[in-house]
Coordinates of C-alpha atoms and ligand atoms in Angstrom, one line a residue:
M232 CA 12.3 -1.9 -1.4
K233 CA 10.2 -1.1 -4.2
D234 CA 6.4 -0.9 -4.2
T235 CA 4.0 -3.5 -6.0
V236 CA 2.0 -2.1 -9.0
L237 CA -0.8 -3.7 -10.2
I238 CA -1.5 -3.8 -13.9
V239 CA -5.2 -3.8 -15.0
E240 CA -5.1 -4.3 -18.9
D241 CA -7.2 -7.0 -20.8
E242 CA -4.8 -6.7 -23.9
K243 CA -2.4 -9.2 -23.0
D244 CA 0.6 -7.7 -25.3
I245 CA 0.3 -4.5 -23.6
A246 CA -0.1 -5.9 -20.0
K247 CA 3.1 -8.3 -20.6
M248 CA 5.1 -5.1 -22.1
I249 CA 4.1 -2.9 -19.0
D250 CA 5.0 -6.2 -16.7
Y251 CA 8.3 -6.4 -18.2
N252 CA 9.4 -3.0 -17.8
L253 CA 8.0 -2.6 -14.5
K254 CA 10.0 -5.8 -13.3
K255 CA 13.1 -4.4 -15.0
E256 CA 12.5 -1.3 -13.0
G257 CA 12.6 -3.3 -9.5
Y258 CA 8.9 -3.1 -9.4
K259 CA 6.8 -6.0 -8.0
T260 CA 3.8 -6.6 -10.3
I261 CA 0.3 -8.3 -10.0
I262 CA -1.9 -8.3 -13.3
A263 CA -5.3 -8.5 -13.8
N264 CA -7.1 -9.0 -16.9
D265 CA -10.5 -7.7 -15.9
G266 CA -12.1 -5.4 -13.4
E267 CA -13.7 -8.0 -11.2
D268 CA -10.1 -9.2 -11.0
A269 CA -8.6 -5.7 -10.5
L270 CA -11.0 -5.0 -7.3
D271 CA -10.0 -8.5 -5.7
A272 CA -6.5 -8.0 -6.4
A273 CA -6.7 -4.6 -4.9
I274 CA -8.3 -5.3 -1.9
T275 CA -6.7 -8.3 -1.0
K276 CA -3.1 -7.3 -2.1
L277 CA -3.2 -3.5 -1.5
P278 CA -0.5 -2.3 -4.1
G279 CA 1.5 0.7 -3.9
L280 CA 0.0 1.5 -7.5
I281 CA -2.5 0.5 -9.5
L282 CA -2.2 1.3 -13.4
L283 CA -6.0 1.1 -14.7
D284 CA -6.5 0.4 -18.5
L285 CA -10.2 2.5 -18.9
M286 CA -11.6 -0.5 -21.8
L287 CA -12.0 -3.5 -20.0
P288 CA -14.7 -6.1 -20.7
G289 CA -17.3 -6.5 -18.0
L290 CA -16.7 -3.8 -15.3
S291 CA -15.2 -0.6 -16.8
G292 CA -11.9 0.6 -15.7
L293 CA -14.0 3.8 -14.3
D294 CA -16.3 1.5 -11.9
V295 CA -13.2 0.1 -11.1
C296 CA -11.9 3.5 -10.0
K297 CA -15.2 4.6 -8.4
E298 CA -15.5 1.3 -6.2
L299 CA -11.7 1.7 -5.2
K300 CA -12.2 5.2 -4.2
A301 CA -15.2 4.7 -2.3
E302 CA -13.4 1.9 0.0
R303 CA -11.6 2.7 2.6
K304 CA -9.0 0.2 2.6
T305 CA -8.3 0.9 -0.9
A306 CA -9.1 4.7 -1.3
S307 CA -5.4 6.3 -0.6
I308 CA -3.8 3.9 -3.5
P309 CA -2.7 6.1 -6.1
I310 CA -4.6 5.2 -9.7
I311 CA -3.1 6.0 -13.1
M312 CA -5.4 5.6 -15.7
L313 CA -4.6 4.5 -19.2
T314 CA -6.5 5.6 -21.8
A315 CA -7.2 6.3 -25.7
K316 CA -7.0 9.1 -27.2
S317 CA -10.4 8.7 -28.1
Q318 CA -11.4 8.7 -24.4
E319 CA -10.9 11.9 -23.7
S320 CA -14.3 12.4 -21.8
D321 CA -13.3 9.1 -19.4
K322 CA -10.3 10.9 -18.6
I323 CA -12.1 13.6 -17.2
V324 CA -14.6 11.6 -15.5
G325 CA -11.7 9.5 -14.2
L326 CA -9.9 12.0 -12.4
E327 CA -13.3 13.3 -10.8
L328 CA -13.6 9.9 -9.4
G329 CA -10.2 10.5 -7.7
A330 CA -7.9 8.7 -10.3
D331 CA -4.5 10.8 -10.0
D332 CA -2.9 10.8 -13.2
Y333 CA -3.5 9.4 -16.6
V334 CA -1.2 8.2 -19.4
T335 CA -2.4 8.2 -23.3
K336 CA -2.0 4.8 -25.4
P337 CA 0.5 4.5 -27.2
F338 CA 2.9 5.3 -24.6
S339 CA 6.3 4.8 -24.1
P340 CA 7.7 2.3 -21.2
R341 CA 10.1 5.4 -20.1
E342 CA 7.2 7.8 -20.0
L343 CA 5.2 5.3 -18.0
I344 CA 7.6 4.8 -15.7
A345 CA 8.4 8.1 -15.1
R346 CA 4.9 9.0 -14.1
I347 CA 4.6 6.2 -11.9
K348 CA 8.1 7.4 -10.3
A349 CA 6.5 10.7 -9.7
L350 CA 3.0 9.7 -8.4
L351 CA 4.8 7.2 -6.2
R352 CA 7.1 10.2 -4.8
R353 CA 3.9 12.7 -4.3
S354 CA 1.9 10.0 -2.4
K355 CA 4.8 9.0 0.0
E356 CA 4.9 12.6 0.5
K357 CA 1.6 13.2 1.2
E358 CA 1.3 10.3 3.8
K359 CA 4.7 11.5 5.9
L360 CA 4.2 11.1 9.2
P361 CA 4.8 13.8 11.4
E362 CA 8.7 13.9 13.3
V363 CA 6.5 13.2 16.7
L364 CA 3.2 11.6 17.3
K365 CA 1.0 11.3 20.1
I366 CA -1.8 8.9 20.6
G367 CA -3.6 8.3 24.1
G368 CA -0.6 7.1 26.2
L369 CA 1.6 6.4 23.2
F370 CA 4.4 8.9 22.2
L371 CA 6.7 8.3 18.9
D372 CA 9.5 10.3 18.0
F373 CA 10.3 9.0 14.2
S374 CA 13.3 10.7 14.0
R375 CA 14.9 9.1 17.1
I376 CA 13.5 6.0 16.7
E377 CA 11.9 6.3 20.3
V378 CA 8.6 5.0 21.9
T379 CA 7.4 6.0 24.9
V380 CA 4.2 4.8 26.7
K381 CA 3.0 7.0 29.8
D382 CA 6.2 8.8 29.9
K383 CA 8.2 5.4 30.3
P384 CA 10.2 4.3 27.1
A385 CA 9.4 1.1 25.7
I386 CA 12.4 -0.5 23.6
L387 CA 11.1 -1.4 20.5
T388 CA 13.3 -4.0 18.3
S389 CA 13.9 -2.2 14.4
K390 CA 11.3 -4.7 13.2
E391 CA 9.0 -4.1 15.7
F392 CA 9.1 -0.1 15.5
E393 CA 8.8 -0.8 11.7
L394 CA 5.9 -2.8 12.5
L395 CA 4.3 -0.1 14.5
K396 CA 5.1 2.7 12.0
T397 CA 3.7 0.6 9.2
L398 CA 0.1 0.1 11.1
I399 CA 0.3 3.8 12.2
K400 CA 0.5 4.9 8.6
A401 CA -2.0 3.1 7.5
K402 CA -4.7 5.0 9.5
G403 CA -7.3 2.7 10.7
R404 CA -6.7 0.9 7.3
V405 CA -6.6 -3.2 8.3
L406 CA -3.3 -4.8 6.9
S407 CA -2.7 -8.3 5.9
R408 CA 0.2 -10.7 7.4
D409 CA 1.3 -10.6 3.6
Y410 CA 1.6 -6.9 3.3
L411 CA 3.2 -6.4 6.3
L412 CA 5.5 -9.5 5.4
D413 CA 6.1 -7.8 2.3
N414 CA 6.5 -4.3 3.2
I415 CA 9.0 -4.9 6.6
W416 CA 11.0 -8.0 5.8
G417 CA 11.1 -7.6 2.0
F418 CA 9.6 -9.8 -0.5
D419 CA 13.0 -11.8 -1.1
H420 CA 12.7 -12.8 2.6
A421 CA 14.3 -16.1 3.6
I422 CA 11.9 -18.5 3.1
E423 CA 11.6 -19.9 6.8
I424 CA 10.3 -16.3 7.5
Q425 CA 6.3 -17.3 7.6
T426 CA 3.3 -15.1 7.8
R427 CA 3.8 -16.6 11.5
T428 CA 6.8 -14.2 12.4
V429 CA 4.1 -11.0 12.0
D430 CA 2.5 -12.6 14.7
V431 CA 5.0 -13.3 16.9
H432 CA 6.4 -9.4 16.3
I433 CA 2.9 -8.4 17.4
R434 CA 3.0 -10.1 20.4
T435 CA 6.0 -8.9 21.5
L436 CA 5.4 -5.4 20.2
R437 CA 1.8 -5.5 22.3
K438 CA 3.9 -6.7 25.5
K439 CA 6.1 -3.6 25.2
L440 CA 2.9 -1.2 24.4
R441 CA 1.5 -2.1 27.9
T442 CA -1.6 -0.5 28.1
E443 CA -1.6 1.2 24.6
A444 CA -1.3 -2.6 23.6
K445 CA -5.3 -2.4 22.6
R446 CA -4.3 0.0 20.0
I447 CA -3.2 -3.2 17.8
V448 CA -6.3 -4.6 16.8
T449 CA -6.4 -8.1 15.1
V450 CA -8.6 -8.9 12.4
K451 CA -9.2 -12.5 12.3
N452 CA -7.8 -14.5 9.7
Y453 CA -6.4 -11.5 7.9
G454 CA -4.2 -8.8 9.6
Y455 CA -4.2 -6.3 11.9
R456 CA -4.8 -2.7 12.2
F457 CA -3.9 0.3 14.2
E458 CA -7.0 1.9 16.5
Y459 CA -6.3 5.8 16.8
E460 CA -9.2 6.3 18.9
D461 CA -9.4 5.4 23.1
Ligands
LIG294 CA1 -8.6 -2.7 -23.0

């Protein structure tokens, strides 16, 4: 399933136009009209990519970029800046602050979508996991979908395996129940699948991980993270 894109744009018509075109391509979207909202949405929803207008009322796009890159939870989310031609110097500052790409206004929806696809592909390549991974007593073979705990196989269901993989991929970042639900069960999941489903699967996963269960850490009222350290 496709990623969620956070659109940060105070000009409502432009935000709507981008929103329309992204949805048409199958992306899920969130719109933030100012910098404060953008930070809030980025931290709570952890989108797959952020489109960030630089000229915003209040907190500027550059401020938002700086804060997102300084925050461990959001640092790895790719950012495409939306800039005006006259903002050439801001664009460079943005790239120095860690933004990944920029698109100059006015842009065509096609160009924007192409950039989004390319950046998402690049960022996925970067976060690709090795085929096998050993963390303490836990051994994972991602190509065979096999997990062993202290050399004894742990038989995980596909959802449990996805859950474990997603947590490991987050590299210690805390993932919310909603995020896990969206990414593992899909946002078009049946209504009866509630956030409680995540907890139930975490419980069975922990049981199967036996001595390594401690690596799945509960973050109260929010979600879970994976602990790499012993
Ligand atoms: Ca603007």
